[in-house]
Amino acid sequence: MDGIRDILKKIAGFGAGKQEIEEDGRAMYIVAGLGNPTKEYEKTRHNVGFEVIDVLADRLGIMVEEKKFRGYYGRGRIGGERVILLKPQTFMNLSGESVRAAADFYKVDREHIIIVYDDISLDVGQLRIRTKGSAGGHNGIKNIIEHLGTQEFPRIKVGVGDKPKKMDLADYVLSRFSKEDRTVMEGAFEEAAQAVEMMISQGADKAMNRFNGHRA
């Protein structure tokens, strides 16, 4: 039975590991959505990266259920390119440990690591794509920069809105959206997933022209 399952996976385009990727001769991408594990943090502002990965996985028919690299991951293709979808389970502030482990295992170039995460400087549902940049106060990105040793990796920022003046930042990003904002965010997750596909299949410039500043 296991042999039949392995054959079906290969027919569907899912790799068994590094050797198959190298023999294929194609570039490998990692798309990592940031968030915090456990039900306690589901659907919070800080977990929008996880939700984008869920939408992308559904669009591509990828199961993000394999455990490795201190996270959950799944394998598939976008535009003919082999792709790893990754949800680090290290908690946000240690996201770099998971991303680095996957990048080292598959020997992925830093410019082929796409990070999706929340941004309080953007309006709810607004997207911004960048090919490099600083952490901008985001601890998950700060940790990824430390582990990768570079700021030069592409990212998709998903706006969650600025915090109220009297509210603590940690409390705000760990809170959930209002019913109205949640509806907006559902559209943003879909657009962010489309942006990932365009970045890989057509290039970051086209994705930036299409999605930057757009609000779902």
mmCIF file of C-alpha atoms in Angstrom:
data_model
loop_
_atom_site.group_PDB
_atom_site.id
_atom_site.type_symbol
_atom_site.label_atom_id
_atom_site.label_comp_id
_atom_site.label_asym_id
_atom_site.label_seq_id
_atom_site.Cartn_x
_atom_site.Cartn_y
_atom_site.Cartn_z
ATOM 1 C CA MET A 1 0.000 0.000 0.000
ATOM 2 C CA ASP A 2 2.835 2.383 0.901
ATOM 3 C CA GLY A 3 4.469 1.665 -2.457
ATOM 4 C CA ILE A 4 1.290 2.586 -4.319
ATOM 5 C CA ARG A 5 0.981 5.800 -2.280
ATOM 6 C CA ASP A 6 4.559 6.777 -3.144
ATOM 7 C CA ILE A 7 3.916 6.211 -6.849
ATOM 8 C CA LEU A 8 0.741 8.324 -6.720
ATOM 9 C CA LYS A 9 2.633 11.142 -4.980
ATOM 10 C CA LYS A 10 5.271 11.154 -7.697
ATOM 11 C CA ILE A 11 2.634 11.210 -10.424
ATOM 12 C CA ALA A 12 0.982 14.181 -8.669
ATOM 13 C CA GLY A 13 4.286 16.062 -8.648
ATOM 14 C CA PHE A 14 5.140 15.738 -4.961
ATOM 15 C CA GLY A 15 8.817 15.108 -4.295
ATOM 16 C CA ALA A 16 10.358 12.647 -1.887
ATOM 17 C CA GLY A 17 13.259 14.881 -0.979
ATOM 18 C CA LYS A 18 16.370 16.740 -1.964
ATOM 19 C CA GLN A 19 17.716 14.299 -4.574
ATOM 20 C CA GLU A 20 14.570 14.458 -6.721
ATOM 21 C CA ILE A 21 14.624 18.259 -6.590
ATOM 22 C CA GLU A 22 18.255 18.420 -7.702
ATOM 23 C CA GLU A 23 17.744 15.926 -10.525
ATOM 24 C CA ASP A 24 14.762 17.907 -11.768
ATOM 25 C CA GLY A 25 17.040 20.910 -12.273
ATOM 26 C CA ARG A 26 14.393 23.451 -11.295
ATOM 27 C CA ALA A 27 14.547 26.214 -8.707
ATOM 28 C CA MET A 28 13.075 25.457 -5.307
ATOM 29 C CA TYR A 29 11.005 27.948 -3.356
ATOM 30 C CA ILE A 30 9.972 28.055 0.279
ATOM 31 C CA VAL A 31 6.839 29.988 1.195
ATOM 32 C CA ALA A 32 6.631 30.422 4.960
ATOM 33 C CA GLY A 33 3.633 31.944 6.698
ATOM 34 C CA LEU A 34 4.321 33.202 10.202
ATOM 35 C CA GLY A 35 2.175 32.674 13.273
ATOM 36 C CA ASN A 36 1.908 31.053 16.683
ATOM 37 C CA PRO A 37 0.912 27.405 17.172
ATOM 38 C CA THR A 38 -1.947 26.066 19.331
ATOM 39 C CA LYS A 39 -5.670 26.848 19.190
ATOM 40 C CA GLU A 40 -5.256 29.752 21.585
ATOM 41 C CA TYR A 41 -3.780 31.889 18.781
ATOM 42 C CA GLU A 42 -5.953 30.784 15.860
ATOM 43 C CA LYS A 43 -7.330 33.657 13.748
ATOM 44 C CA THR A 44 -5.444 36.329 15.695
ATOM 45 C CA ARG A 45 -3.773 39.225 13.886
ATOM 46 C CA HIS A 46 -0.333 37.696 14.426
ATOM 47 C CA ASN A 47 -1.420 34.501 12.660
ATOM 48 C CA VAL A 48 -2.388 35.896 9.271
ATOM 49 C CA GLY A 49 0.684 34.208 7.740
ATOM 50 C CA PHE A 50 -0.680 30.799 8.732
ATOM 51 C CA GLU A 51 -4.047 31.657 7.207
ATOM 52 C CA VAL A 52 -2.513 32.694 3.893
ATOM 53 C CA ILE A 53 -0.648 29.375 3.770
ATOM 54 C CA ASP A 54 -3.938 27.560 4.414
ATOM 55 C CA VAL A 55 -5.617 29.390 1.517
ATOM 56 C CA LEU A 56 -2.637 28.803 -0.773
ATOM 57 C CA ALA A 57 -2.507 25.125 0.153
ATOM 58 C CA ASP A 58 -6.202 24.780 -0.633
ATOM 59 C CA ARG A 59 -5.747 26.503 -4.009
ATOM 60 C CA LEU A 60 -2.876 24.175 -4.903
ATOM 61 C CA GLY A 61 -4.210 20.974 -3.378
ATOM 62 C CA ILE A 62 -1.286 20.677 -0.970
ATOM 63 C CA MET A 63 -1.581 19.089 2.471
ATOM 64 C CA VAL A 64 0.563 21.004 4.973
ATOM 65 C CA GLU A 65 0.743 18.142 7.472
ATOM 66 C CA GLU A 66 4.269 16.709 7.385
ATOM 67 C CA LYS A 67 6.286 17.456 10.534
ATOM 68 C CA LYS A 68 9.888 18.557 10.119
ATOM 69 C CA PHE A 69 12.026 21.693 10.342
ATOM 70 C CA ARG A 70 10.286 22.567 13.641
ATOM 71 C CA GLY A 71 7.097 23.121 11.697
ATOM 72 C CA TYR A 72 4.451 21.673 9.407
ATOM 73 C CA TYR A 73 5.105 21.627 5.681
ATOM 74 C CA GLY A 74 3.759 20.379 2.378
ATOM 75 C CA ARG A 75 5.188 19.994 -1.125
ATOM 76 C CA GLY A 76 3.814 20.909 -4.526
ATOM 77 C CA ARG A 77 4.286 23.103 -7.589
ATOM 78 C CA ILE A 78 3.536 26.645 -8.677
ATOM 79 C CA GLY A 79 4.032 27.430 -12.351
ATOM 80 C CA GLY A 80 6.193 24.343 -12.786
ATOM 81 C CA GLU A 81 8.446 25.256 -9.849
ATOM 82 C CA ARG A 82 8.776 22.994 -6.847
ATOM 83 C CA VAL A 83 7.495 24.702 -3.715
ATOM 84 C CA ILE A 84 7.554 24.016 0.013
ATOM 85 C CA LEU A 85 4.732 25.554 2.069
ATOM 86 C CA LEU A 86 5.864 25.976 5.669
ATOM 87 C CA LYS A 87 4.129 26.887 8.929
ATOM 88 C CA PRO A 88 6.782 27.214 11.675
ATOM 89 C CA GLN A 89 5.682 25.840 15.050
ATOM 90 C CA THR A 90 8.397 27.562 17.089
ATOM 91 C CA PHE A 91 6.242 30.508 18.156
ATOM 92 C CA MET A 92 6.675 33.774 16.319
ATOM 93 C CA ASN A 93 9.888 35.050 17.913
ATOM 94 C CA LEU A 94 11.847 31.943 16.859
ATOM 95 C CA SER A 95 10.468 31.629 13.309
ATOM 96 C CA GLY A 96 13.984 31.802 11.878
ATOM 97 C CA GLU A 97 14.897 28.421 13.351
ATOM 98 C CA SER A 98 12.257 26.697 11.231
ATOM 99 C CA VAL A 99 12.863 28.712 8.061
ATOM 100 C CA ARG A 100 16.633 28.206 8.265
ATOM 101 C CA ALA A 101 16.271 24.453 8.835
ATOM 102 C CA ALA A 102 14.095 24.052 5.721
ATOM 103 C CA ALA A 103 16.313 26.350 3.640
ATOM 104 C CA ASP A 104 19.469 24.455 4.605
ATOM 105 C CA PHE A 105 17.918 21.052 3.945
ATOM 106 C CA TYR A 106 16.703 21.940 0.459
ATOM 107 C CA LYS A 107 19.600 24.334 -0.263
ATOM 108 C CA VAL A 108 17.200 27.106 -1.236
ATOM 109 C CA ASP A 109 18.610 30.454 -2.340
ATOM 110 C CA ARG A 110 17.639 33.263 0.024
ATOM 111 C CA GLU A 111 15.884 35.155 -2.782
ATOM 112 C CA HIS A 112 13.602 32.130 -3.198
ATOM 113 C CA ILE A 113 12.342 32.241 0.393
ATOM 114 C CA ILE A 114 9.026 34.129 0.552
ATOM 115 C CA ILE A 115 7.788 35.126 4.006
ATOM 116 C CA VAL A 116 4.147 36.089 4.639
ATOM 117 C CA TYR A 117 3.314 37.956 7.833
ATOM 118 C CA ASP A 118 1.215 40.617 9.585
ATOM 119 C CA ASP A 119 1.975 44.340 9.488
ATOM 120 C CA ILE A 120 0.383 46.904 11.797
ATOM 121 C CA SER A 121 1.568 49.825 9.656
ATOM 122 C CA LEU A 122 -0.812 48.817 6.850
ATOM 123 C CA ASP A 123 -4.576 49.193 6.806
ATOM 124 C CA VAL A 124 -6.663 46.096 7.414
ATOM 125 C CA GLY A 125 -6.462 43.899 4.306
ATOM 126 C CA GLN A 126 -3.805 45.975 2.514
ATOM 127 C CA LEU A 127 -0.885 44.118 0.914
ATOM 128 C CA ARG A 128 2.707 45.183 0.389
ATOM 129 C CA ILE A 129 5.334 43.078 -1.382
ATOM 130 C CA ARG A 130 9.044 43.714 -0.933
ATOM 131 C CA THR A 131 12.123 41.840 -2.167
ATOM 132 C CA LYS A 132 14.209 42.849 0.858
ATOM 133 C CA GLY A 133 14.149 45.075 3.915
ATOM 134 C CA SER A 134 14.592 45.399 7.648
ATOM 135 C CA ALA A 135 12.465 43.731 10.311
ATOM 136 C CA GLY A 136 10.508 46.937 10.894
ATOM 137 C CA GLY A 137 9.922 45.967 14.519
ATOM 138 C CA HIS A 138 8.473 42.528 13.675
ATOM 139 C CA ASN A 139 10.157 39.962 15.920
ATOM 140 C CA GLY A 140 9.466 37.034 13.603
ATOM 141 C CA ILE A 141 11.202 38.768 10.709
ATOM 142 C CA LYS A 142 14.007 39.900 13.004
ATOM 143 C CA ASN A 143 14.689 36.279 13.953
ATOM 144 C CA ILE A 144 14.584 35.138 10.321
ATOM 145 C CA ILE A 145 17.112 37.828 9.360
ATOM 146 C CA GLU A 146 19.386 36.655 12.190
ATOM 147 C CA HIS A 147 19.208 33.016 11.096
ATOM 148 C CA LEU A 148 19.517 33.614 7.354
ATOM 149 C CA GLY A 149 22.234 36.239 7.813
ATOM 150 C CA THR A 150 20.588 38.592 5.325
ATOM 151 C CA GLN A 151 17.669 40.974 4.839
ATOM 152 C CA GLU A 152 17.501 40.117 1.147
ATOM 153 C CA PHE A 153 14.573 37.748 0.931
ATOM 154 C CA PRO A 154 11.115 38.552 -0.499
ATOM 155 C CA ARG A 155 8.132 39.040 1.748
ATOM 156 C CA ILE A 156 4.415 39.764 1.609
ATOM 157 C CA LYS A 157 3.098 42.000 4.362
ATOM 158 C CA VAL A 158 -0.589 41.678 5.166
ATOM 159 C CA GLY A 159 -2.074 44.708 6.880
ATOM 160 C CA VAL A 160 -3.876 44.174 10.169
ATOM 161 C CA GLY A 161 -4.360 47.853 11.059
ATOM 162 C CA ASP A 162 -2.655 50.024 13.650
ATOM 163 C CA LYS A 163 -3.267 49.387 17.332
ATOM 164 C CA PRO A 164 -5.362 51.703 19.486
ATOM 165 C CA LYS A 165 -3.155 54.230 21.306
ATOM 166 C CA LYS A 166 -3.881 52.918 24.792
ATOM 167 C CA MET A 167 -3.562 49.229 23.885
ATOM 168 C CA ASP A 168 -0.413 47.181 24.418
ATOM 169 C CA LEU A 169 1.148 46.006 21.138
ATOM 170 C CA ALA A 170 1.404 42.367 22.247
ATOM 171 C CA ASP A 171 -2.231 42.336 23.310
ATOM 172 C CA TYR A 172 -3.258 43.883 19.997
ATOM 173 C CA VAL A 173 -1.479 41.454 17.655
ATOM 174 C CA LEU A 174 -2.760 38.527 19.718
ATOM 175 C CA SER A 175 -6.339 39.755 19.481
ATOM 176 C CA ARG A 176 -8.908 38.820 16.847
ATOM 177 C CA PHE A 177 -10.569 40.881 14.148
ATOM 178 C CA SER A 178 -14.016 42.394 14.329
ATOM 179 C CA LYS A 179 -16.672 40.744 12.190
ATOM 180 C CA GLU A 180 -16.361 43.474 9.553
ATOM 181 C CA ASP A 181 -12.550 43.356 9.468
ATOM 182 C CA ARG A 182 -12.612 39.584 9.353
ATOM 183 C CA THR A 183 -14.571 39.749 6.098
ATOM 184 C CA VAL A 184 -11.959 42.090 4.640
ATOM 185 C CA MET A 185 -9.138 39.819 5.790
ATOM 186 C CA GLU A 186 -10.673 36.777 4.107
ATOM 187 C CA GLY A 187 -10.339 38.621 0.812
ATOM 188 C CA ALA A 188 -6.782 39.666 1.692
ATOM 189 C CA PHE A 189 -5.755 36.064 2.355
ATOM 190 C CA GLU A 190 -6.994 35.084 -1.094
ATOM 191 C CA GLU A 191 -5.138 37.966 -2.730
ATOM 192 C CA ALA A 192 -1.955 37.227 -0.790
ATOM 193 C CA ALA A 193 -2.114 33.621 -2.018
ATOM 194 C CA GLN A 194 -2.524 34.890 -5.584
ATOM 195 C CA ALA A 195 0.455 37.215 -5.009
ATOM 196 C CA VAL A 196 2.637 34.271 -3.986
ATOM 197 C CA GLU A 197 1.693 32.416 -7.154
ATOM 198 C CA MET A 198 2.474 35.453 -9.310
ATOM 199 C CA MET A 199 5.822 36.078 -7.576
ATOM 200 C CA ILE A 200 6.936 32.548 -8.367
ATOM 201 C CA SER A 201 5.438 32.143 -11.839
ATOM 202 C CA GLN A 202 5.902 35.686 -13.202
ATOM 203 C CA GLY A 203 8.339 37.462 -10.890
ATOM 204 C CA ALA A 204 8.182 39.814 -7.919
ATOM 205 C CA ASP A 205 7.980 42.985 -10.039
ATOM 206 C CA LYS A 206 4.716 41.931 -11.656
ATOM 207 C CA ALA A 207 3.297 40.925 -8.292
ATOM 208 C CA MET A 208 4.292 44.282 -6.782
ATOM 209 C CA ASN A 209 2.656 46.172 -9.645
ATOM 210 C CA ARG A 210 -0.524 44.124 -9.252
ATOM 211 C CA PHE A 211 -0.924 43.937 -5.481
ATOM 212 C CA ASN A 212 1.081 46.655 -3.695
ATOM 213 C CA GLY A 213 -1.138 49.101 -1.902
ATOM 214 C CA HIS A 214 -4.259 47.196 -2.925
ATOM 215 C CA ARG A 215 -6.821 46.635 -0.230
ATOM 216 C CA ALA A 216 -9.072 43.592 -0.400
#
